[in-house]
XYZ file of C-alpha atoms in Angstrom:
462
model
C -1.247 -54.712 34.514
C -1.727 -58.267 33.046
C 0.357 -59.328 30.345
C -2.040 -59.344 27.517
C -0.691 -62.481 25.699
C -2.931 -65.199 26.260
C -5.664 -63.143 27.393
C -8.847 -65.222 27.785
C -11.138 -62.556 28.163
C -10.937 -61.761 24.544
C -12.308 -63.804 21.306
C -14.906 -66.358 21.741
C -14.626 -68.365 24.950
C -15.290 -71.830 23.238
C -12.458 -71.099 20.895
C -10.283 -70.127 23.975
C -11.306 -73.242 25.464
C -10.727 -75.500 22.381
C -7.107 -73.530 21.984
C -6.224 -75.389 25.322
C -8.504 -78.753 25.236
C -7.183 -80.212 21.802
C -3.500 -80.050 22.921
C -4.276 -80.812 26.811
C -6.559 -83.659 25.936
C -3.836 -85.200 23.490
C -1.406 -84.385 26.600
C -3.577 -86.481 28.645
C -4.154 -89.107 26.527
C -0.671 -89.536 25.767
C 0.009 -89.134 29.559
C -2.326 -92.202 30.218
C -0.119 -94.087 27.514
C 2.762 -94.370 30.048
C 0.910 -96.864 32.155
C -1.626 -98.156 29.474
C 1.632 -99.051 27.091
C 3.204 -100.899 29.961
C 0.304 -103.086 30.701
C -0.152 -103.942 26.918
C 3.333 -105.156 26.573
C 3.509 -106.938 30.092
C 0.080 -108.801 28.851
C 2.035 -110.086 26.188
C 4.979 -111.697 28.240
C 5.404 -115.339 27.067
C 5.097 -116.754 30.739
C 2.662 -115.571 33.452
C 1.582 -112.716 31.778
C -1.986 -112.489 33.640
C -0.215 -112.853 36.865
C 2.248 -110.132 35.636
C -0.608 -107.910 34.373
C -2.253 -108.415 37.861
C 0.797 -107.459 39.693
C 1.280 -104.022 37.893
C -2.579 -103.424 38.578
C -1.636 -103.912 42.069
C 0.666 -100.793 41.867
C -2.193 -98.611 40.619
C -3.152 -97.189 44.216
C 0.606 -96.287 44.458
C 0.855 -94.712 40.928
C -2.819 -92.793 42.217
C -1.164 -91.599 45.403
C 1.996 -89.876 43.863
C -0.370 -88.096 41.128
C -2.687 -87.163 43.995
C 0.214 -85.168 45.640
C 1.375 -83.731 42.302
C -2.573 -82.479 41.639
C -2.521 -81.195 45.434
C 0.131 -78.493 44.578
C -0.108 -78.698 40.573
C -3.925 -78.100 40.327
C -4.067 -76.149 43.436
C -1.726 -73.565 42.475
C -2.400 -73.416 38.702
C -6.063 -72.115 39.194
C -4.956 -69.590 41.598
C -2.123 -68.306 39.288
C -5.262 -68.018 36.542
C -7.259 -66.065 38.850
C -4.351 -63.566 39.993
C -3.200 -63.226 36.202
C -6.806 -62.148 35.469
C -6.572 -59.574 38.357
C -3.454 -58.279 36.810
C -1.200 -59.624 39.885
C 1.399 -61.560 37.817
C 3.991 -61.194 41.157
C 1.676 -62.863 43.199
C 0.985 -65.740 40.727
C 5.005 -66.152 40.334
C 5.070 -66.598 44.020
C 2.266 -68.822 43.746
C 3.793 -71.045 41.264
C 7.282 -71.065 43.266
C 5.803 -72.389 46.355
C 3.748 -75.078 44.384
C 7.177 -76.210 43.160
C 8.964 -76.455 46.571
C 5.961 -78.504 47.754
C 6.388 -80.788 45.162
C 9.953 -81.509 45.842
C 9.612 -81.947 49.332
C 6.833 -84.240 49.238
C 8.462 -86.219 46.420
C 11.328 -87.241 48.770
C 8.932 -88.008 51.625
C 6.801 -90.335 49.498
C 9.907 -92.010 47.888
C 11.127 -92.873 51.324
C 8.015 -94.008 52.939
C 6.849 -95.961 49.826
C 10.029 -97.932 49.725
C 9.993 -98.460 53.460
C 6.133 -100.012 53.651
C 6.441 -101.110 49.900
C 5.478 -105.000 50.987
C 2.804 -104.298 53.483
C 1.392 -101.911 51.272
C 1.141 -104.246 48.417
C -0.511 -106.907 50.197
C -2.773 -104.782 51.624
C -3.850 -103.568 48.214
C -4.846 -107.159 47.373
C -1.652 -109.152 46.615
C -1.299 -112.602 46.523
C 1.801 -114.616 46.937
C 1.825 -115.151 43.249
C 1.377 -111.791 42.472
C 3.487 -109.863 45.010
C 6.788 -110.401 43.229
C 5.613 -108.639 40.044
C 3.999 -105.931 41.864
C 7.375 -105.268 44.066
C 9.229 -105.085 41.160
C 7.428 -102.343 39.454
C 6.814 -100.493 42.686
C 10.285 -100.214 44.030
C 11.767 -98.852 40.556
C 8.648 -96.418 40.129
C 8.877 -94.972 43.569
C 12.688 -94.066 42.811
C 11.244 -91.483 40.250
C 8.647 -90.079 42.423
C 10.114 -86.536 42.187
C 9.951 -86.866 38.351
C 6.358 -87.713 38.010
C 5.409 -84.688 40.631
C 7.448 -82.199 39.060
C 6.566 -83.125 35.246
C 2.993 -83.603 35.896
C 2.427 -80.918 38.770
C 4.331 -78.098 37.151
C 2.805 -78.935 33.558
C -0.476 -77.501 35.129
C 1.293 -74.093 35.228
C 2.279 -74.338 31.803
C -1.304 -74.978 30.514
C -2.609 -72.145 33.016
C -0.757 -69.558 31.124
C -2.353 -70.603 27.573
C 0.498 -72.716 26.496
C -1.537 -75.999 25.595
C 0.917 -77.105 22.838
C 3.765 -76.578 25.013
C 2.069 -78.791 27.807
C 1.321 -81.499 25.333
C 5.027 -81.412 24.277
C 5.854 -82.456 27.909
C 4.285 -85.560 27.860
C 4.629 -86.454 24.194
C 8.291 -86.470 24.688
C 7.900 -88.860 27.785
C 5.489 -90.863 26.082
C 7.827 -91.456 22.912
C 10.518 -92.668 24.922
C 8.286 -94.899 26.957
C 6.912 -96.507 23.792
C 10.820 -97.016 22.282
C 12.235 -98.150 25.708
C 9.240 -100.441 26.969
C 9.893 -103.401 24.439
C 13.664 -103.041 24.692
C 13.710 -103.239 28.231
C 10.999 -105.863 28.756
C 11.697 -108.287 25.993
C 15.030 -107.529 24.413
C 16.987 -106.975 27.890
C 14.621 -109.589 29.352
C 13.690 -107.198 32.340
C 10.158 -107.951 32.136
C 8.033 -105.836 34.774
C 11.145 -104.035 36.141
C 11.845 -102.994 32.423
C 8.566 -101.365 32.119
C 9.168 -99.162 35.513
C 12.766 -98.327 34.290
C 10.938 -96.944 30.928
C 8.300 -95.000 32.932
C 10.970 -93.482 35.220
C 13.394 -92.473 32.412
C 10.109 -91.078 30.378
C 9.173 -89.066 33.477
C 12.601 -87.553 34.087
C 12.822 -86.163 30.653
C 9.146 -84.569 30.823
C 10.187 -82.994 34.136
C 13.378 -81.473 32.787
C 11.377 -80.293 29.905
C 8.970 -78.450 31.901
C 11.539 -76.720 34.397
C 13.410 -75.590 31.460
C 10.417 -73.929 29.924
C 9.132 -72.268 32.990
C 12.682 -70.928 33.360
C 12.905 -69.909 29.922
C 12.156 -66.546 28.052
C 8.536 -67.847 26.465
C 6.958 -68.349 29.677
C 4.614 -65.562 30.792
C 5.138 -66.803 34.718
C 8.647 -67.673 35.375
C 10.149 -70.094 37.986
C 12.320 -68.196 39.827
C 14.441 -68.860 42.996
C 13.126 -65.689 44.689
C 9.653 -66.989 44.726
C 10.686 -70.216 46.526
C 10.144 -68.964 49.897
C 7.228 -70.558 51.460
C 4.693 -68.410 52.867
C 1.924 -70.178 55.265
C -0.890 -68.323 53.686
C 0.067 -68.925 50.281
C 0.647 -72.687 51.263
C -2.821 -72.897 52.936
C -4.559 -71.626 49.710
C -2.548 -73.787 47.480
C -3.294 -76.613 49.429
C -7.039 -75.716 50.243
C -7.748 -75.583 46.160
C -5.680 -78.533 45.365
C -7.589 -80.540 47.927
C -9.949 -81.349 45.471
C -7.901 -83.255 42.779
C -5.797 -84.652 45.998
C -8.898 -85.927 47.576
C -10.183 -87.546 43.969
C -6.899 -89.174 43.521
C -6.500 -90.573 47.022
C -10.106 -91.559 47.269
C -9.380 -93.394 43.923
C -6.796 -95.133 45.316
C -8.609 -96.187 48.413
C -11.473 -97.570 46.248
C -9.074 -99.291 44.073
C -7.683 -101.289 47.280
C -11.097 -102.248 48.161
C -12.007 -103.286 44.734
C -8.755 -105.418 44.403
C -9.194 -107.055 48.197
C -12.983 -107.463 47.441
C -12.552 -109.161 44.215
C -9.524 -111.233 45.510
C -11.945 -112.788 48.099
C -15.038 -113.560 45.698
C -13.119 -114.201 42.295
C -9.272 -114.521 42.671
C -6.218 -113.198 40.693
C -8.449 -113.556 37.684
C -10.957 -110.800 38.548
C -8.100 -108.330 39.930
C -6.565 -108.758 36.624
C -10.266 -108.001 34.801
C -10.248 -104.839 37.196
C -6.946 -103.670 35.853
C -8.004 -104.054 32.261
C -11.291 -102.145 33.089
C -9.307 -99.259 34.871
C -6.806 -99.188 31.654
C -9.927 -98.534 29.554
C -11.223 -96.164 31.871
C -8.134 -93.878 31.918
C -8.254 -93.800 28.025
C -11.959 -93.216 27.349
C -12.176 -90.514 30.180
C -9.451 -88.403 28.808
C -11.376 -86.410 26.551
C -13.776 -85.375 29.210
C -10.813 -84.690 31.539
C -8.996 -82.660 28.807
C -12.008 -80.335 27.991
C -13.241 -79.985 31.991
C -9.221 -79.252 33.294
C -8.434 -76.591 29.972
C -11.745 -74.820 31.016
C -10.354 -74.142 34.541
C -7.803 -71.674 33.534
C -10.260 -69.651 30.813
C -13.164 -69.794 33.582
C -10.676 -68.740 36.282
C -9.136 -65.723 34.310
C -12.303 -64.452 33.210
C -13.849 -64.753 36.718
C -10.829 -62.991 38.334
C -11.562 -60.121 35.390
C -15.194 -60.083 36.433
C -16.454 -61.454 32.878
C -19.110 -63.538 34.524
C -21.118 -64.078 31.395
C -18.150 -65.506 29.710
C -17.738 -67.960 32.548
C -21.462 -69.049 32.162
C -20.971 -69.726 28.581
C -17.836 -71.716 29.685
C -20.029 -73.804 31.966
C -22.502 -74.688 29.392
C -19.657 -75.698 26.733
C -17.987 -77.723 29.684
C -21.062 -79.705 30.720
C -22.914 -80.362 27.150
C -19.982 -81.828 25.253
C -18.628 -84.532 27.992
C -22.328 -85.791 28.444
C -22.695 -86.194 24.592
C -19.220 -87.800 24.171
C -19.349 -90.171 27.344
C -22.830 -91.450 26.098
C -21.261 -92.517 22.669
C -18.487 -94.073 24.728
C -21.045 -96.161 26.853
C -22.533 -97.602 23.863
C -19.396 -98.392 22.129
C -18.057 -100.099 25.448
C -21.633 -102.029 25.865
C -21.650 -103.335 22.415
C -17.951 -104.222 21.804
C -16.639 -105.169 25.370
C -14.706 -108.088 24.052
C -12.592 -105.967 21.257
C -11.439 -103.526 24.429
C -10.546 -106.667 26.607
C -8.231 -108.201 23.779
C -6.348 -105.165 23.466
C -4.688 -106.084 26.966
C -5.337 -109.941 26.977
C -6.229 -112.843 24.899
C -6.772 -115.319 27.564
C -10.241 -116.718 27.270
C -10.627 -116.895 30.893
C -10.019 -112.996 31.253
C -12.631 -112.410 28.248
C -15.267 -114.803 29.570
C -15.276 -112.888 33.075
C -14.516 -109.624 31.816
C -17.283 -108.967 29.008
C -19.962 -109.002 31.924
C -17.974 -106.804 34.470
C -17.387 -104.418 31.517
C -21.042 -104.246 30.762
C -21.898 -103.457 34.517
C -19.029 -101.189 35.398
C -19.825 -98.890 32.631
C -23.559 -98.764 32.981
C -24.985 -94.959 32.744
C -21.184 -93.907 31.987
C -22.408 -90.396 30.970
C -23.273 -89.470 34.999
C -19.346 -89.553 35.270
C -19.175 -86.409 33.059
C -21.319 -84.517 35.539
C -19.206 -85.279 38.687
C -16.115 -84.158 36.435
C -17.748 -81.091 35.060
C -19.255 -79.867 38.523
C -15.823 -80.387 40.250
C -13.531 -78.655 37.895
C -16.092 -75.443 37.897
C -15.886 -75.384 41.375
C -11.892 -75.635 41.471
C -11.579 -73.064 38.632
C -13.347 -70.501 40.529
C -11.643 -71.158 43.737
C -14.255 -73.047 45.710
C -12.428 -75.738 47.569
C -14.922 -76.798 49.946
C -17.280 -78.007 47.329
C -14.989 -79.548 45.305
C -13.414 -81.619 48.191
C -16.895 -82.451 49.563
C -17.831 -84.162 46.172
C -14.621 -85.574 45.859
C -15.206 -87.496 49.234
C -19.156 -88.066 48.548
C -19.082 -89.821 45.668
C -16.211 -92.551 46.475
C -15.989 -92.835 50.230
C -19.655 -92.208 51.355
C -21.190 -94.230 48.158
C -18.839 -96.428 46.590
C -16.635 -97.598 49.620
C -19.883 -99.093 51.316
C -21.384 -100.641 48.275
C -18.181 -102.749 47.494
C -18.673 -104.345 50.573
C -22.509 -104.446 50.969
C -23.613 -105.310 47.316
C -21.629 -108.685 46.890
C -23.312 -109.613 50.319
C -26.720 -109.547 49.028
C -26.096 -110.674 45.302
C -25.433 -114.334 44.430
C -22.761 -113.591 42.084
C -20.334 -111.484 44.531
C -18.141 -110.046 41.660
C -21.028 -108.679 39.949
C -21.822 -106.693 43.088
C -18.473 -105.298 43.325
C -18.583 -103.883 39.528
C -22.119 -102.727 40.298
C -20.758 -100.128 42.959
C -19.204 -97.861 40.093
C -22.740 -97.274 38.023
C -24.614 -96.526 41.204
C -22.142 -94.029 42.386
C -21.911 -92.249 39.167
C -25.696 -91.847 39.340
C -26.158 -90.430 42.618
C -22.735 -88.773 43.048
C -22.368 -87.199 39.582
C -26.248 -86.006 39.726
C -25.923 -84.261 43.140
C -22.248 -82.664 42.330
C -23.900 -81.126 38.961
C -27.134 -79.848 40.810
C -25.140 -78.212 43.595
C -23.160 -76.621 41.201
C -26.434 -75.049 39.143
C -27.843 -73.867 42.733
C -24.612 -72.245 43.750
C -22.302 -71.163 41.073
C -24.581 -70.566 38.492
C -26.886 -68.409 40.551
C -23.969 -66.540 42.275
C -22.776 -65.516 38.498
C -26.282 -64.284 37.563
C -26.306 -62.182 41.000
C -22.854 -60.775 40.208
C -23.878 -60.125 36.563
C -26.739 -57.905 37.649
C -24.678 -56.295 40.254
C -22.091 -55.410 37.598
C -24.941 -54.288 35.060
C -26.370 -51.812 37.728
C -22.886 -50.364 38.439
C -22.389 -49.792 34.761
C -25.779 -48.371 34.333
C -25.339 -45.746 37.046
C -21.718 -44.694 35.730
């Protein structure tokens, strides 16, 4: 029998989502502060601030790859745990969590070794120049040493949230963020460590987050506990985790690939200045997209639990809420960015050249931003209900099939090459986001309608 604590079939479905969404959104927003604060401080280094900021931006694909593997096992295992909890099978849910944890540790070691070995060719492939490589290398080599901490802190936190402990999940990243905020100025300026100082602060913060996460999941308050007896890998269980987690993994990896293409193309058409502008644009995107990610991610355990418990009407109400609120929010965010781009740029850098290049780039990149929410909503619904193939397909579709070719082709046909590069994003949001959401409607929504009718027929015949 499933533990009645944090039973998502009880109470208002929107209330259940918000109970997780508020702390999870704050948690994700705080999590973004790890990298954002680094960029803000580095953008104020007395000498070569723009080069240092650009160098840090070149490391984004590396951090994205690490997060991709955390998502592979965390976002792959957590929804499966929610579904099994809804079915009342807590023993299997704990085995899924244990297998996910072992996979995170193993791949954390592999990524650390490979990253350190191939650091230099990777950074040059990501768009580094001789001027920016030293800054990128300083951050990357230290960040990679903390790969296991990043994966455990981020990946295992999904299992805390999936059990309904949104506030605890928020505390995981809050603790790390506070430490990062305190240590950044000390390491960067007081100890004059520059970019290395930012990396050390990040690694120490992630270490504390990882320790907090593991302690909670092995403690008395957790519903599903992290147990040594559940660490033995089972090939079918691993296949299910990887299959469902492939959506978040693919999204993060394709983001990394596309970011590399952006950097290389902008280096070709605009030089280090425009690579720096892209770093700022990505930083702003991370912050303003957090509420959307918070709502869509927090809805996953609620939808998965209700789906496992055959509460299909509640799943449909969750889908409506998860779709409408992000659309309203991203429309408002688009208006603010279009109206006040300089304000957002100045948060990171006051260089007149950066501002002059960044204002038109921002307006192009964020055009029609609300279509992005359709992609997030559609994919989160597929993941929540265990539909791995659809989730993976649309991760690949938007980034690889649409964005990547546009980054190459648009600059060729436009007189201003950099404008063509930035234009790839809004076009992909319209096509990819629309296709993902429409497909979700014609598959998931109609499937839920059929299941509701079947359930009513069975109930009526009893």
